[in-house]
């Protein structure tokens, strides 16, 4: 890794997780150069957040491509201009091809709003409510070709409240995301993470810091 690790962040919307990572990096808790933010949707708030912090931006609109392969190829060519150590998917709502994912193996991370391996896919909050789960939360994980799978870096959980709506639950989980994603990025930037037998180790071992309980 270079002395100051470089990251590219991919967004599709609001970019509140991007903001949390920008803020953490700006606080100088760790060294990270967020070199480029790419969105597959034009004019989203995530791009504005990047520009407000002087970060270069790029739009690669998926509607301009007929195949996923072509889209991913274009994405890759922009990513490669900064030769990043880390690629962060932050609310990026496109499924990436296996070729792309394999190319960036072990340096491509994502956040998913569930306690993986529970509830991959969409509508996680409603599904957790319907399943009468005791706990729900979010997971940061290394990306593998299978969607919403891959070695988990860290998770944050909270107890479901009785009769709360999916929207209320989503808002509570989003607050967790804003803590656990910057933390995972920090560990990556500090080169504290290793993957062994599909498990992510922190400083060489499994740590209690990788599962936090919140009372938001
Ligand atoms: C988050 O809930 C994330 O887990 C999901 O999409 C949402 C993105 O939020 N994948 P934001 O764009 O970071 O505000």
CSV table of C-alpha atoms and ligand atoms in Angstrom, one decimal:
chain,number,residue,atom,x,y,z
A,1,UNK,CA,0.0,0.0,0.0
A,2,UNK,CA,1.1,3.6,-0.7
A,3,UNK,CA,2.0,5.7,2.3
A,4,UNK,CA,-1.3,7.5,2.3
A,5,UNK,CA,-3.8,5.0,1.0
A,6,UNK,CA,-6.1,6.1,-1.8
A,7,UNK,CA,-9.8,5.3,-2.0
A,8,UNK,CA,-12.4,5.5,-4.6
A,9,UNK,CA,-16.0,5.7,-3.3
A,10,UNK,CA,-19.0,4.6,-5.5
A,11,UNK,CA,-22.4,6.0,-4.7
A,12,UNK,CA,-25.9,6.1,-6.2
A,13,UNK,CA,-27.7,8.5,-4.0
A,14,UNK,CA,-27.6,10.5,-0.8
A,15,UNK,CA,-24.1,9.5,0.2
A,16,UNK,CA,-24.6,9.7,3.9
A,17,UNK,CA,-22.1,6.9,4.4
A,18,UNK,CA,-19.7,8.7,2.1
A,19,UNK,CA,-20.1,11.8,4.4
A,20,UNK,CA,-19.3,9.7,7.5
A,21,UNK,CA,-16.1,8.4,5.9
A,22,UNK,CA,-15.1,11.9,4.6
A,23,UNK,CA,-15.6,13.2,8.2
A,24,UNK,CA,-13.7,10.4,9.8
A,25,UNK,CA,-10.8,10.9,7.3
A,26,UNK,CA,-10.8,14.7,7.9
A,27,UNK,CA,-10.6,14.2,11.6
A,28,UNK,CA,-7.1,12.8,11.0
A,29,UNK,CA,-7.8,9.6,13.1
A,30,UNK,CA,-6.2,7.9,10.1
A,31,UNK,CA,-4.6,8.7,6.8
A,32,UNK,CA,-6.8,8.3,3.8
A,33,UNK,CA,-7.0,10.1,0.5
A,34,UNK,CA,-10.5,9.9,-0.9
A,35,UNK,CA,-9.3,10.5,-4.5
A,36,UNK,CA,-12.5,10.1,-6.5
A,37,UNK,CA,-16.2,9.6,-6.0
A,38,UNK,CA,-18.1,8.0,-8.8
A,39,UNK,CA,-21.9,7.9,-9.1
A,40,UNK,CA,-23.9,5.8,-11.6
A,41,UNK,CA,-26.7,8.4,-11.2
A,42,UNK,CA,-26.3,12.1,-12.2
A,43,UNK,CA,-26.9,14.9,-9.8
A,44,UNK,CA,-27.2,13.0,-6.6
A,45,UNK,CA,-26.4,14.4,-3.2
A,46,UNK,CA,-23.4,12.1,-2.9
A,47,UNK,CA,-21.6,14.0,-5.7
A,48,UNK,CA,-22.4,17.3,-4.1
A,49,UNK,CA,-21.0,16.1,-0.8
A,50,UNK,CA,-17.8,15.1,-2.6
A,51,UNK,CA,-17.4,18.4,-4.4
A,52,UNK,CA,-18.0,20.3,-1.2
A,53,UNK,CA,-14.9,18.6,0.2
A,54,UNK,CA,-12.8,19.2,-3.0
A,55,UNK,CA,-13.0,15.5,-4.0
A,56,UNK,CA,-12.9,14.8,-7.8
A,57,UNK,CA,-16.2,13.3,-9.1
A,58,UNK,CA,-17.3,11.3,-12.1
A,59,UNK,CA,-20.7,10.1,-13.4
A,60,UNK,CA,-20.8,6.8,-15.2
A,61,UNK,CA,-24.5,6.5,-16.0
A,62,UNK,CA,-25.5,2.9,-16.3
A,63,UNK,CA,-28.3,3.8,-18.7
A,64,UNK,CA,-25.6,4.7,-21.3
A,65,UNK,CA,-24.5,1.1,-21.5
A,66,UNK,CA,-26.2,-1.9,-23.0
A,67,UNK,CA,-24.4,-4.5,-20.9
A,68,UNK,CA,-23.1,-4.8,-17.4
A,69,UNK,CA,-19.7,-5.7,-18.8
A,70,UNK,CA,-19.4,-2.4,-20.7
A,71,UNK,CA,-20.6,-0.4,-17.7
A,72,UNK,CA,-18.1,-2.1,-15.4
A,73,UNK,CA,-15.3,-1.6,-17.9
A,74,UNK,CA,-16.0,2.1,-18.0
A,75,UNK,CA,-16.2,2.2,-14.2
A,76,UNK,CA,-12.9,0.4,-14.0
A,77,UNK,CA,-11.2,2.7,-16.4
A,78,UNK,CA,-12.1,5.7,-14.2
A,79,UNK,CA,-11.1,3.9,-11.1
A,80,UNK,CA,-7.7,3.0,-12.5
A,81,UNK,CA,-6.9,6.7,-13.1
A,82,UNK,CA,-6.2,7.0,-9.4
A,83,UNK,CA,-4.8,3.5,-8.8
A,84,UNK,CA,-6.7,3.1,-5.5
A,85,UNK,CA,-5.8,0.8,-2.6
A,86,UNK,CA,-9.5,0.6,-1.6
A,87,UNK,CA,-12.8,0.8,-3.4
A,88,UNK,CA,-15.8,1.6,-1.1
A,89,UNK,CA,-19.3,0.9,-2.2
A,90,UNK,CA,-21.5,3.3,-0.3
A,91,UNK,CA,-25.1,2.9,-1.2
A,92,UNK,CA,-24.0,1.9,-4.7
A,93,UNK,CA,-27.1,0.3,-6.2
A,94,UNK,CA,-25.7,-1.7,-9.1
A,95,UNK,CA,-24.7,-5.3,-9.2
A,96,UNK,CA,-21.1,-5.7,-10.3
A,97,UNK,CA,-19.9,-8.4,-12.6
A,98,UNK,CA,-17.8,-11.3,-11.3
A,99,UNK,CA,-14.9,-10.0,-13.4
A,100,UNK,CA,-14.9,-6.6,-11.8
A,101,UNK,CA,-15.3,-8.0,-8.3
A,102,UNK,CA,-12.5,-10.5,-8.8
A,103,UNK,CA,-10.2,-7.8,-10.2
A,104,UNK,CA,-10.6,-5.9,-7.0
A,105,UNK,CA,-10.6,-8.9,-4.7
A,106,UNK,CA,-9.7,-8.0,-1.0
A,107,UNK,CA,-9.9,-4.3,-1.6
A,108,UNK,CA,-13.5,-3.8,-2.5
A,109,UNK,CA,-15.9,-3.3,0.4
A,110,UNK,CA,-19.6,-2.7,0.9
A,111,UNK,CA,-22.1,-1.9,3.6
A,112,UNK,CA,-25.4,-3.8,3.8
A,113,UNK,CA,-28.3,-3.0,6.1
A,114,UNK,CA,-28.7,-6.4,7.8
A,115,UNK,CA,-26.8,-8.7,10.1
A,116,UNK,CA,-25.3,-10.8,7.3
A,117,UNK,CA,-25.7,-13.6,6.5
A,118,UNK,CA,-29.3,-12.8,7.4
A,119,UNK,CA,-31.3,-10.9,4.8
A,120,UNK,CA,-29.2,-10.3,1.8
A,121,UNK,CA,-31.0,-8.3,-0.9
A,122,UNK,CA,-33.6,-5.6,-0.5
A,123,UNK,CA,-36.2,-4.5,2.1
A,124,UNK,CA,-34.1,-5.8,4.9
A,125,UNK,CA,-35.8,-3.8,7.6
A,126,UNK,CA,-39.3,-4.9,6.8
A,127,UNK,CA,-38.1,-8.5,6.5
A,128,UNK,CA,-36.4,-8.3,9.9
A,129,UNK,CA,-39.6,-7.0,11.4
A,130,UNK,CA,-41.7,-9.7,9.7
A,131,UNK,CA,-39.4,-12.4,10.9
A,132,UNK,CA,-39.8,-11.0,14.4
A,133,UNK,CA,-36.0,-10.8,14.8
A,134,UNK,CA,-34.6,-9.8,18.2
A,135,UNK,CA,-31.7,-8.1,16.6
A,136,UNK,CA,-31.1,-6.2,13.4
A,137,UNK,CA,-28.3,-4.0,12.1
A,138,UNK,CA,-25.7,-3.5,9.4
A,139,UNK,CA,-22.6,-5.3,8.1
A,140,UNK,CA,-19.5,-4.1,6.4
A,141,UNK,CA,-18.0,-6.8,4.2
A,142,UNK,CA,-15.5,-7.6,1.6
A,143,UNK,CA,-17.3,-8.0,-1.7
A,144,UNK,CA,-17.4,-11.4,-3.5
A,145,UNK,CA,-19.3,-12.2,-6.7
A,146,UNK,CA,-22.3,-13.5,-4.8
A,147,UNK,CA,-24.4,-10.4,-3.9
A,148,UNK,CA,-24.4,-9.3,-0.2
A,149,UNK,CA,-22.0,-12.1,0.8
A,150,UNK,CA,-18.3,-12.1,1.6
A,151,UNK,CA,-16.1,-11.9,4.7
A,152,UNK,CA,-17.6,-9.6,7.3
A,153,UNK,CA,-15.3,-6.9,8.6
A,154,UNK,CA,-17.6,-5.4,11.3
A,155,UNK,CA,-21.2,-5.3,12.3
A,156,UNK,CA,-23.4,-3.1,14.5
A,157,UNK,CA,-26.7,-4.3,16.0
A,158,UNK,CA,-29.6,-3.0,17.9
A,159,UNK,CA,-32.7,-4.5,19.4
A,160,UNK,CA,-35.9,-4.2,17.5
A,161,UNK,CA,-38.5,-2.1,19.2
A,162,UNK,CA,-42.0,-3.3,19.5
A,163,UNK,CA,-44.3,-2.1,16.7
A,164,UNK,CA,-41.7,0.2,15.0
A,165,UNK,CA,-42.0,0.8,11.3
A,166,UNK,CA,-39.5,-0.2,8.7
A,167,UNK,CA,-38.7,3.5,8.2
A,168,UNK,CA,-38.0,4.0,11.9
A,169,UNK,CA,-35.8,0.9,11.9
A,170,UNK,CA,-34.0,2.0,8.8
A,171,UNK,CA,-33.2,5.4,10.4
A,172,UNK,CA,-31.8,3.7,13.5
A,173,UNK,CA,-29.7,1.3,11.4
A,174,UNK,CA,-28.4,4.1,9.2
A,175,UNK,CA,-26.9,5.7,12.4
A,176,UNK,CA,-25.1,2.5,13.0
A,177,UNK,CA,-23.8,2.4,9.5
A,178,UNK,CA,-22.2,5.8,10.0
A,179,UNK,CA,-20.2,4.4,12.9
A,180,UNK,CA,-19.2,1.0,11.6
A,181,UNK,CA,-18.3,2.0,8.0
A,182,UNK,CA,-15.7,4.6,8.9
A,183,UNK,CA,-14.3,2.2,11.5
A,184,UNK,CA,-13.9,-0.6,8.9
A,185,UNK,CA,-12.3,1.9,6.4
A,186,UNK,CA,-9.9,3.0,9.2
A,187,UNK,CA,-8.8,-0.5,9.9
A,188,UNK,CA,-8.3,-1.1,6.2
A,189,UNK,CA,-6.2,2.1,5.9
A,190,UNK,CA,-4.2,1.1,8.9
A,191,UNK,CA,-3.6,-2.3,7.3
A,192,UNK,CA,-5.0,-4.1,10.3
A,193,UNK,CA,-7.3,-6.4,8.4
A,194,UNK,CA,-6.4,-9.9,7.1
A,195,UNK,CA,-8.7,-12.6,5.7
A,196,UNK,CA,-8.2,-16.1,6.8
A,197,UNK,CA,-10.6,-19.0,5.9
A,198,UNK,CA,-13.2,-16.4,4.9
A,199,UNK,CA,-13.0,-14.7,8.3
A,200,UNK,CA,-11.7,-11.2,8.7
A,201,UNK,CA,-9.1,-10.8,11.4
A,202,UNK,CA,-8.3,-7.5,13.1
A,203,UNK,CA,-4.6,-7.4,14.1
A,204,UNK,CA,-4.4,-11.1,13.4
A,205,UNK,CA,-7.4,-12.2,15.5
A,206,UNK,CA,-11.1,-12.1,15.8
A,207,UNK,CA,-12.1,-9.1,17.9
A,208,UNK,CA,-15.1,-8.1,20.0
A,209,UNK,CA,-14.8,-4.7,18.3
A,210,UNK,CA,-16.1,-6.4,15.1
A,211,UNK,CA,-19.6,-6.7,16.6
A,212,UNK,CA,-20.9,-3.6,18.5
A,213,UNK,CA,-24.3,-3.3,20.2
A,214,UNK,CA,-26.0,0.1,20.0
A,215,UNK,CA,-28.9,1.6,21.9
A,216,UNK,CA,-29.9,4.2,19.3
B,1,LIG,C1,-27.6,2.5,3.2
B,1,LIG,O1,-28.6,2.0,4.0
B,1,LIG,C2,-26.8,1.3,2.7
B,1,LIG,O2,-26.7,0.3,3.7
B,1,LIG,C3,-27.5,0.8,1.6
B,1,LIG,O3,-28.0,2.0,0.9
B,1,LIG,C4,-28.1,3.1,1.9
B,1,LIG,C5,-27.2,4.2,1.3
B,1,LIG,O4,-27.3,5.3,2.1
B,1,LIG,N1,-26.8,0.0,0.7
B,1,LIG,P1,-26.3,6.5,1.8
B,1,LIG,O5,-26.4,6.8,0.3
B,1,LIG,O6,-24.9,6.2,2.3
B,1,LIG,O7,-26.9,7.7,2.5
